[in-house]
Coordinates of C-alpha atoms in Angstrom, one line a residue:
Chain A
M1 CA 14.6 16.0 -37.7
T2 CA 17.4 18.4 -38.6
E3 CA 15.9 21.1 -36.5
F4 CA 15.8 18.8 -33.5
L5 CA 19.5 18.0 -34.1
A6 CA 20.2 21.7 -34.4
G7 CA 18.5 22.4 -31.0
F8 CA 20.4 19.4 -29.5
S9 CA 23.8 20.6 -30.7
A10 CA 23.1 24.2 -29.8
V11 CA 22.4 23.3 -26.1
L12 CA 25.4 20.9 -26.2
I13 CA 27.8 23.5 -27.6
R14 CA 26.5 26.2 -25.2
D15 CA 27.0 23.9 -22.1
L16 CA 30.4 22.8 -23.2
R17 CA 31.4 26.4 -23.8
L18 CA 30.1 27.4 -20.3
A19 CA 31.9 24.5 -18.7
L20 CA 35.2 25.3 -20.4
R21 CA 35.0 29.0 -19.5
Q22 CA 34.5 28.0 -15.9
S23 CA 37.2 25.5 -16.0
A24 CA 38.0 26.0 -12.3
D25 CA 34.9 23.9 -11.6
L26 CA 36.3 21.1 -13.7
A27 CA 39.6 21.3 -12.0
L28 CA 37.8 21.1 -8.6
V29 CA 36.2 17.8 -9.6
L30 CA 39.5 16.3 -10.7
G31 CA 41.2 17.7 -7.6
F32 CA 38.6 16.0 -5.4
F33 CA 39.1 12.7 -7.3
T34 CA 42.9 12.9 -6.8
I35 CA 43.0 14.1 -3.2
A36 CA 40.4 11.6 -2.0
A37 CA 42.2 8.8 -3.7
S38 CA 45.5 9.8 -2.0
L39 CA 43.8 9.6 1.4
F40 CA 43.4 5.8 1.1
P41 CA 47.1 5.0 1.4
F42 CA 47.0 6.9 4.7
G43 CA 43.8 5.3 5.8
V44 CA 44.6 1.6 5.1
G45 CA 48.4 1.8 5.1
P46 CA 50.7 2.0 2.1
A47 CA 51.3 -1.7 1.7
P48 CA 51.2 -2.2 -2.1
E49 CA 49.2 -5.5 -2.0
T50 CA 46.5 -4.0 0.2
L51 CA 46.2 -1.0 -2.1
A52 CA 46.1 -3.2 -5.2
R53 CA 43.3 -5.2 -3.7
I54 CA 41.1 -2.2 -2.9
A55 CA 42.1 0.0 -5.9
P56 CA 39.2 -1.0 -8.3
G57 CA 36.6 -0.3 -5.7
V58 CA 38.2 2.9 -4.5
I59 CA 38.5 4.3 -8.1
W60 CA 34.8 3.4 -8.9
V61 CA 33.4 4.8 -5.6
L62 CA 35.4 8.0 -6.1
A63 CA 34.3 8.3 -9.7
L64 CA 30.7 8.0 -8.4
L65 CA 31.2 10.7 -5.8
S66 CA 33.0 13.0 -8.2
V67 CA 30.2 12.8 -10.7
M68 CA 27.6 13.3 -7.9
L69 CA 29.4 16.4 -6.5
S70 CA 29.4 18.0 -10.0
L71 CA 25.7 17.4 -10.6
D72 CA 24.6 20.9 -9.4
R73 CA 26.2 22.3 -12.5
L74 CA 23.6 20.7 -14.7
F75 CA 20.5 22.8 -13.9
E76 CA 21.2 24.9 -10.8
Q77 CA 22.9 27.9 -12.5
D78 CA 20.5 27.9 -15.5
L79 CA 17.6 28.0 -13.1
A80 CA 19.2 30.9 -11.2
D81 CA 19.8 33.1 -14.3
G82 CA 16.5 32.2 -15.9
S83 CA 17.9 30.5 -19.0
L84 CA 16.4 27.1 -17.9
E85 CA 12.9 28.7 -18.1
Q86 CA 13.7 29.9 -21.7
M87 CA 14.7 26.3 -22.6
V88 CA 11.5 25.0 -21.2
L89 CA 9.5 27.6 -23.3
T90 CA 11.2 26.8 -26.6
P91 CA 9.1 24.5 -29.0
R92 CA 12.0 22.0 -29.0
P93 CA 11.3 18.9 -27.0
L94 CA 12.7 19.4 -23.5
V95 CA 13.8 15.7 -23.4
L96 CA 16.4 16.4 -26.1
T97 CA 17.6 19.5 -24.2
V98 CA 18.1 17.5 -21.1
L99 CA 19.9 14.7 -23.1
A100 CA 22.2 17.3 -24.5
K101 CA 22.9 18.8 -21.1
A102 CA 23.6 15.3 -19.7
L103 CA 26.0 14.6 -22.6
A104 CA 27.8 17.9 -22.0
H105 CA 28.0 17.0 -18.3
W106 CA 29.6 13.6 -19.2
L107 CA 32.0 15.2 -21.7
T108 CA 33.2 17.7 -19.0
T109 CA 33.2 15.3 -16.0
G110 CA 33.1 11.6 -16.9
L111 CA 35.6 11.9 -19.8
P112 CA 38.2 13.9 -17.8
L113 CA 37.8 11.4 -14.9
I114 CA 38.5 8.5 -17.2
A115 CA 41.5 10.4 -18.6
I116 CA 43.0 10.9 -15.1
T117 CA 42.2 7.4 -13.9
P118 CA 45.5 5.8 -15.0
V119 CA 47.3 8.3 -12.8
I120 CA 45.1 7.5 -9.8
G121 CA 45.7 3.8 -10.7
I122 CA 49.5 4.3 -10.3
L123 CA 49.0 6.1 -6.9
L124 CA 46.9 3.1 -5.7
N125 CA 49.2 0.4 -7.2
F126 CA 46.3 -0.7 -9.5
P127 CA 47.2 -4.1 -11.1
T128 CA 48.3 -3.5 -14.7
A129 CA 46.3 -6.4 -16.1
G130 CA 43.0 -4.7 -15.1
Y131 CA 43.6 -1.3 -16.7
S132 CA 41.7 -1.8 -20.0
T133 CA 38.8 -3.4 -18.2
L134 CA 38.6 -0.6 -15.7
L135 CA 38.7 2.0 -18.5
I136 CA 36.1 0.3 -20.6
G137 CA 33.9 -0.2 -17.6
L138 CA 34.2 3.5 -16.7
A139 CA 33.5 4.5 -20.3
L140 CA 30.3 2.4 -20.3
G141 CA 29.3 3.3 -16.7
T142 CA 29.9 7.1 -16.3
P143 CA 27.4 8.2 -19.0
S144 CA 24.7 6.4 -17.0
L145 CA 26.0 8.2 -13.9
S146 CA 25.4 11.5 -15.7
L147 CA 22.0 10.5 -17.0
I148 CA 20.7 9.2 -13.7
G149 CA 22.3 12.1 -12.0
A150 CA 20.4 14.5 -14.2
V151 CA 17.2 13.0 -12.8
G152 CA 18.4 13.6 -9.3
A153 CA 19.5 17.2 -10.1
A154 CA 16.2 18.0 -11.7
L155 CA 14.2 16.6 -8.9
T156 CA 16.0 18.7 -6.2
L157 CA 15.6 22.0 -8.1
G158 CA 14.6 24.6 -5.5
A159 CA 14.8 22.2 -2.6
R160 CA 16.4 23.0 0.8
R161 CA 19.9 21.4 1.2
A162 CA 19.8 20.2 -2.4
G163 CA 23.4 19.0 -2.3
L164 CA 22.8 16.5 0.5
L165 CA 19.4 15.5 -0.8
I166 CA 20.9 14.6 -4.2
A167 CA 23.3 12.2 -2.5
L168 CA 20.4 10.4 -0.8
L169 CA 18.4 10.2 -4.1
V170 CA 21.1 9.3 -6.5
L171 CA 23.6 7.1 -4.7
P172 CA 21.1 4.1 -4.2
L173 CA 20.4 4.2 -8.0
Y174 CA 24.2 4.2 -8.7
I175 CA 24.8 1.0 -6.8
P176 CA 24.1 -1.4 -9.7
I177 CA 26.6 0.4 -11.9
L178 CA 29.2 0.3 -9.1
I179 CA 28.6 -3.4 -8.6
F180 CA 29.1 -4.4 -12.3
G181 CA 32.0 -2.0 -12.8
V182 CA 33.9 -3.4 -9.9
T183 CA 33.1 -7.1 -10.5
A184 CA 34.2 -6.7 -14.2
V185 CA 37.7 -5.7 -13.0
D186 CA 37.7 -8.4 -10.3
S187 CA 36.7 -11.1 -12.7
V188 CA 39.5 -10.2 -15.1
L189 CA 42.1 -10.1 -12.3
T190 CA 41.0 -13.6 -11.2
G191 CA 41.1 -15.0 -14.8
F192 CA 37.6 -14.8 -16.0
E193 CA 36.0 -12.8 -18.8
A194 CA 34.5 -9.4 -18.2
R195 CA 32.1 -9.6 -21.1
A196 CA 28.9 -10.3 -19.1
H197 CA 29.6 -7.3 -16.8
F198 CA 30.2 -5.0 -19.7
L199 CA 26.9 -6.2 -21.2
Y200 CA 25.0 -5.4 -18.0
L201 CA 26.7 -1.9 -17.9
A202 CA 25.7 -1.4 -21.6
A203 CA 22.2 -2.5 -20.9
I204 CA 21.9 0.0 -18.1
L205 CA 23.2 2.7 -20.4
V206 CA 20.9 1.8 -23.2
A207 CA 17.9 1.9 -20.8
A208 CA 19.0 5.2 -19.2
I209 CA 19.5 7.1 -22.5
P210 CA 15.7 7.2 -23.4
L211 CA 14.2 6.9 -19.9
A212 CA 16.3 9.2 -17.7
P213 CA 15.9 12.3 -19.8
L214 CA 12.1 11.6 -19.8
A215 CA 11.9 11.7 -16.0
A216 CA 14.4 14.6 -15.7
A217 CA 12.5 16.7 -18.3
A218 CA 9.2 16.2 -16.3
A219 CA 11.0 17.2 -13.1
V220 CA 12.7 20.3 -14.8
R221 CA 9.3 21.5 -16.1
H222 CA 7.9 21.2 -12.6
G223 CA 11.0 22.8 -11.0
V224 CA 10.8 25.8 -13.3
E225 CA 7.1 26.4 -12.7
G226 CA 7.3 26.1 -8.9
Chain B
M1 CA -13.2 3.8 -11.2
H2 CA -12.5 7.5 -11.5
R3 CA -15.4 8.2 -9.2
F4 CA -13.3 6.9 -6.3
A5 CA -10.4 9.2 -7.2
N6 CA -12.2 11.9 -5.3
P7 CA -10.5 11.8 -1.9
S8 CA -13.6 12.4 0.2
Q9 CA -15.6 9.8 -1.8
F10 CA -12.7 7.4 -1.3
M11 CA -12.4 8.2 2.4
R12 CA -16.1 7.6 3.0
V13 CA -15.7 4.0 1.7
A14 CA -12.4 3.5 3.5
E15 CA -13.8 4.7 6.8
A16 CA -16.8 2.4 6.5
M17 CA -14.4 -0.5 5.9
L18 CA -12.0 0.4 8.7
P19 CA -13.9 -1.3 11.6
W20 CA -14.3 -4.5 9.6
M21 CA -10.6 -4.5 8.8
V22 CA -9.7 -4.1 12.5
A23 CA -12.2 -7.0 13.3
L24 CA -10.4 -9.1 10.7
C25 CA -6.9 -8.2 11.6
I26 CA -7.0 -9.0 15.4
P27 CA -8.1 -12.7 15.1
L28 CA -5.7 -13.2 12.1
M29 CA -2.8 -11.8 14.0
A30 CA -3.7 -13.7 17.2
A31 CA -4.0 -17.0 15.4
G32 CA -0.9 -16.4 13.3
L33 CA 1.1 -15.6 16.5
Y34 CA -0.4 -18.6 18.3
F35 CA 0.4 -21.1 15.5
G36 CA 3.8 -19.4 14.8
L37 CA 5.1 -19.2 18.4
W38 CA 3.5 -22.2 20.0
A39 CA 1.7 -24.6 17.8
S40 CA 4.3 -25.1 15.0
P41 CA 7.4 -27.3 15.2
A42 CA 10.9 -25.9 15.6
D43 CA 13.1 -26.5 12.5
Y44 CA 15.3 -29.5 12.9
Q45 CA 18.4 -27.5 11.9
Q46 CA 17.6 -23.9 12.9
S47 CA 15.5 -24.9 16.0
E48 CA 13.5 -22.0 17.5
T49 CA 15.1 -19.3 15.4
V50 CA 12.9 -20.3 12.4
R51 CA 10.0 -18.5 14.1
I52 CA 11.6 -15.2 13.0
M53 CA 10.4 -16.1 9.6
Y54 CA 6.8 -15.4 10.6
I55 CA 7.7 -11.7 11.1
H56 CA 10.5 -11.5 8.5
V57 CA 8.8 -12.8 5.4
P58 CA 5.5 -10.7 5.9
S59 CA 7.4 -7.5 6.5
A60 CA 9.6 -8.1 3.4
F61 CA 6.5 -8.8 1.4
L62 CA 4.8 -5.7 2.7
A63 CA 7.8 -3.4 2.3
Q64 CA 7.8 -4.3 -1.4
G65 CA 4.0 -4.1 -1.6
A66 CA 4.1 -0.7 0.0
Y67 CA 6.6 0.4 -2.6
I68 CA 4.4 -0.9 -5.4
V69 CA 1.4 0.9 -3.9
M70 CA 3.5 4.1 -3.6
A71 CA 4.7 3.8 -7.2
L72 CA 1.2 3.1 -8.6
G73 CA -0.2 6.0 -6.6
S74 CA 2.5 8.3 -7.8
A75 CA 2.1 7.1 -11.4
S76 CA -1.7 7.8 -11.3
F77 CA -1.0 11.2 -9.8
L78 CA 1.5 12.0 -12.6
I79 CA -0.8 10.7 -15.4
W80 CA -4.3 11.7 -14.3
K81 CA -3.3 14.3 -11.8
H82 CA -5.5 12.5 -9.2
P83 CA -4.6 14.2 -5.8
L84 CA -5.6 10.9 -4.2
G85 CA -2.7 9.1 -5.8
D86 CA -0.2 11.5 -4.2
L87 CA -2.0 11.2 -0.9
I88 CA -1.8 7.4 -1.0
A89 CA 1.9 7.5 -2.0
R90 CA 2.7 9.9 0.9
A91 CA 0.7 7.7 3.3
A92 CA 2.3 4.5 2.2
A93 CA 5.9 5.7 2.2
P94 CA 6.6 5.8 6.0
I95 CA 4.8 2.5 6.5
G96 CA 6.8 0.8 3.9
C97 CA 10.0 2.4 5.2
I98 CA 9.3 0.9 8.7
F99 CA 8.5 -2.6 7.2
A100 CA 11.7 -2.5 5.3
L101 CA 13.6 -1.7 8.5
I102 CA 11.8 -4.5 10.4
C103 CA 12.7 -6.9 7.6
L104 CA 16.4 -5.8 7.7
V105 CA 16.6 -6.0 11.5
T106 CA 14.8 -9.4 11.8
G107 CA 16.8 -10.7 8.9
S108 CA 20.1 -9.8 10.5
L109 CA 19.0 -11.3 13.8
W110 CA 18.0 -14.5 12.0
G111 CA 21.3 -14.4 10.0
K112 CA 23.5 -14.5 13.1
P113 CA 22.5 -18.0 14.3
T114 CA 21.9 -19.6 10.9
W115 CA 24.6 -18.0 8.7
G116 CA 26.9 -17.0 11.5
T117 CA 26.9 -13.3 10.7
Y118 CA 24.6 -10.4 11.1
W119 CA 25.1 -9.0 7.7
V120 CA 26.5 -10.2 4.4
W121 CA 26.7 -8.1 1.2
D122 CA 24.5 -10.6 -0.6
A123 CA 22.3 -9.5 -3.6
R124 CA 18.9 -9.9 -1.8
L125 CA 20.1 -8.1 1.4
T126 CA 21.7 -5.3 -0.6
S127 CA 18.7 -4.7 -2.8
M128 CA 16.4 -4.7 0.3
L129 CA 18.8 -2.1 1.8
I130 CA 18.5 -0.1 -1.4
L131 CA 14.7 -0.3 -1.1
F132 CA 15.0 1.2 2.4
F133 CA 17.2 4.0 1.0
L134 CA 14.6 4.7 -1.7
F135 CA 11.9 5.1 0.9
L136 CA 14.2 7.5 2.8
G137 CA 14.9 9.4 -0.4
Y138 CA 11.2 9.7 -1.2
L139 CA 10.4 10.9 2.3
A140 CA 13.3 13.4 2.3
L141 CA 12.4 14.7 -1.2
A142 CA 8.6 15.0 -0.4
N143 CA 9.5 17.2 2.6
A144 CA 12.4 19.2 1.2
F145 CA 10.5 22.2 -0.1
D146 CA 9.4 25.3 1.8
D147 CA 6.0 25.0 0.1
P148 CA 4.9 21.5 1.1
A149 CA 2.7 21.0 -2.0
R150 CA 5.8 21.7 -4.2
G151 CA 7.4 18.4 -3.3
D152 CA 4.5 16.2 -4.6
K153 CA 5.6 15.9 -8.2
P154 CA 9.4 15.4 -7.7
A155 CA 8.6 12.7 -5.1
A156 CA 6.2 11.0 -7.4
I157 CA 8.8 11.0 -10.2
L158 CA 11.3 9.5 -7.8
A159 CA 8.9 6.8 -6.7
V160 CA 8.3 5.8 -10.4
V161 CA 12.0 5.8 -11.2
G162 CA 12.8 3.6 -8.2
I163 CA 10.4 0.9 -9.2
V164 CA 13.3 -0.7 -11.2
N165 CA 14.5 -2.0 -7.9
I166 CA 11.5 -4.2 -7.2
P167 CA 12.1 -6.9 -9.9
I168 CA 15.8 -6.8 -8.9
I169 CA 14.9 -7.7 -5.3
K170 CA 12.4 -10.4 -6.5
F171 CA 14.8 -12.1 -8.8
S172 CA 18.1 -11.4 -7.1
V173 CA 18.2 -14.8 -5.5
Y174 CA 17.7 -16.4 -8.9
F175 CA 20.1 -14.2 -10.9
F176 CA 23.0 -14.3 -8.5
N177 CA 24.4 -17.2 -6.6
T178 CA 23.8 -15.9 -3.1
L179 CA 23.7 -16.9 0.6
H180 CA 20.0 -15.9 1.0
Q181 CA 17.8 -18.9 0.3
K182 CA 15.5 -19.0 -2.7
S183 CA 11.7 -18.7 -2.2
T184 CA 10.5 -21.8 -0.4
L185 CA 6.9 -20.6 -0.5
F186 CA 6.5 -20.7 -4.3
G187 CA 9.5 -23.0 -4.9
D188 CA 8.6 -24.3 -8.3
L189 CA 7.6 -21.0 -9.8
F190 CA 10.9 -19.7 -11.2
S191 CA 13.4 -22.5 -10.7
S192 CA 13.5 -26.2 -11.2
G193 CA 12.9 -28.4 -8.2
E194 CA 16.5 -29.3 -7.3
E195 CA 17.6 -25.7 -7.3
A196 CA 14.9 -24.5 -4.9
G197 CA 16.2 -25.9 -1.7
A198 CA 19.9 -26.2 -2.6
S199 CA 21.0 -23.1 -0.7
G200 CA 22.0 -25.1 2.3
L201 CA 19.3 -24.1 4.8
Q202 CA 17.1 -27.1 4.3
Q203 CA 18.2 -30.6 3.6
P204 CA 18.4 -30.4 -0.2
D205 CA 16.6 -33.6 -1.1
I206 CA 13.6 -33.0 1.2
A207 CA 13.3 -29.4 0.1
A208 CA 13.6 -30.4 -3.5
A209 CA 11.0 -33.1 -3.2
A210 CA 8.7 -30.7 -1.5
A211 CA 9.4 -28.0 -4.0
Q212 CA 8.2 -30.1 -6.8
Q213 CA 4.8 -30.3 -5.2
G214 CA 4.6 -26.5 -5.0
S215 CA 5.8 -25.3 -1.6
A216 CA 8.8 -26.5 0.3
L217 CA 7.3 -25.6 3.6
P218 CA 5.5 -28.3 5.7
P219 CA 1.8 -27.4 6.3
S220 CA 2.5 -26.8 10.1
M221 CA 4.8 -23.9 9.1
L222 CA 2.9 -22.8 6.0
L223 CA -0.3 -22.2 8.0
P224 CA 1.1 -19.6 10.5
L225 CA 3.1 -18.0 7.7
M226 CA 0.0 -17.5 5.6
L227 CA -2.0 -16.3 8.6
M228 CA 0.8 -13.7 9.4
L229 CA 0.9 -12.6 5.7
A230 CA -2.8 -12.0 5.7
A231 CA -2.7 -10.3 9.1
F232 CA 0.2 -8.0 8.1
S233 CA -1.6 -7.1 4.8
V234 CA -4.8 -6.1 6.6
F235 CA -2.7 -4.3 9.2
F236 CA -1.0 -2.4 6.4
L237 CA -4.4 -1.4 5.0
I238 CA -5.5 -0.2 8.4
L239 CA -2.4 1.9 8.8
L240 CA -2.8 3.2 5.3
V241 CA -6.4 4.4 6.0
L242 CA -5.3 6.0 9.3
R243 CA -2.4 7.8 7.7
L244 CA -4.6 8.9 4.7
R245 CA -7.0 10.5 7.2
G246 CA -4.0 12.4 8.6
E247 CA -2.7 13.4 5.1
L248 CA -6.1 14.6 4.1
A249 CA -6.5 16.6 7.3
T250 CA -3.1 18.2 6.6
V251 CA -4.1 19.2 3.1
R252 CA -7.4 20.7 4.3
L253 CA -5.7 22.6 7.1
R254 CA -3.2 24.0 4.7
A255 CA -6.0 25.1 2.4
L256 CA -7.8 26.7 5.3
R257 CA -4.7 28.5 6.5
A258 CA -4.0 29.8 2.9
G259 CA -7.7 31.0 2.8
L260 CA -7.3 32.8 6.1
R261 CA -4.1 34.5 5.0
A262 CA -5.7 35.6 1.7
G263 CA -8.9 36.8 3.3

């Protein structure tokens, strides 16, 4: 058990260290999130009430897209320099390695996105009453995005036009998270409780933690061999 | 059971059944179209547009059925490494994709006169659209690799992962309060009688009374629907065998070419 944990934390620390050393990548994701959000006032007009109405949906969709655009970081580089093959060859279960990589991905993508969300909220005139719901929803939803994204990233290893292909595979699977995330905020803003939506988001996460790494590990193994 | 996992063994049985399936499909389709288009009454509220149902419901049924076939084939390919499973999944994917498209198009044509709009973001419609996207994703992933055989396993994993959507489609009209009507065919299966017809398309009391007896459809409409469901199912099997023949030929051709190049 302890050696499993040791392997898990070794991969986690390695991936975190790599991500922090290439922090320009991290800044790119946050930059995309901010710039894309600031396009909406130009697109739909700067009227505060219009922006307030679309803000929850815009923030969630952009969070989805930002996570998706950073998915290539999960396995692509490790496959190119051969370290992914070494990870497959180790006696440690590949499922745990994939889980550690997904966690590292969330810590370096999902968490910064959540941290910057209040600023985006101000840009889009997000209603103050919905902030805590939005942040809790993102905290419950973005780990699932990283986990499901890991499956997509693993499946497209070595494919032509992998970046576009990932969008086609992963975005349909992201839709339920988007729906519950946005309806949670909407229900709070219209005076209802968000608890049911949080429970759905949590249920998706609880299902994704064991199942997504299983599928992703099978795909990684095939991707390394091929 | 595993004896038929040999593709050529399987194809021998399938080819022998093919003419029988064609002979079954043509009269079923003809009778279904006759009863559906001429010999059944128009709905008292929706008038003639109700006939869209005889195409819409079978294609929705088969789009989901094709996905299940695809996922089962993929799962058996992943578990037992049966090449037949992969071939069946690859053969079923484009058929299911087109059935899903037909379902979406006929549904939106039906929606315009009855709901007043071509499209609403309702749970059943959205999850059907997601099913269509999953088919597209499967086809894109299976053909995304320079070595065609390399795409088999990723595509199979995707098909198995995507199966979570099937129960969501099935139960979306029960979970969420939506515009799409609940199942009138098996009205009493998942909901109480008064819920089954209360979505506004039928007169609630008639539909509810009928739902308690099993199906909310009158026999004159149930007959063509059942005929069309059977005809579409056999048609799906015919297409599947034809496409399997093609997939098998592709694999053999690839093996021959590889042999030529090596030799």
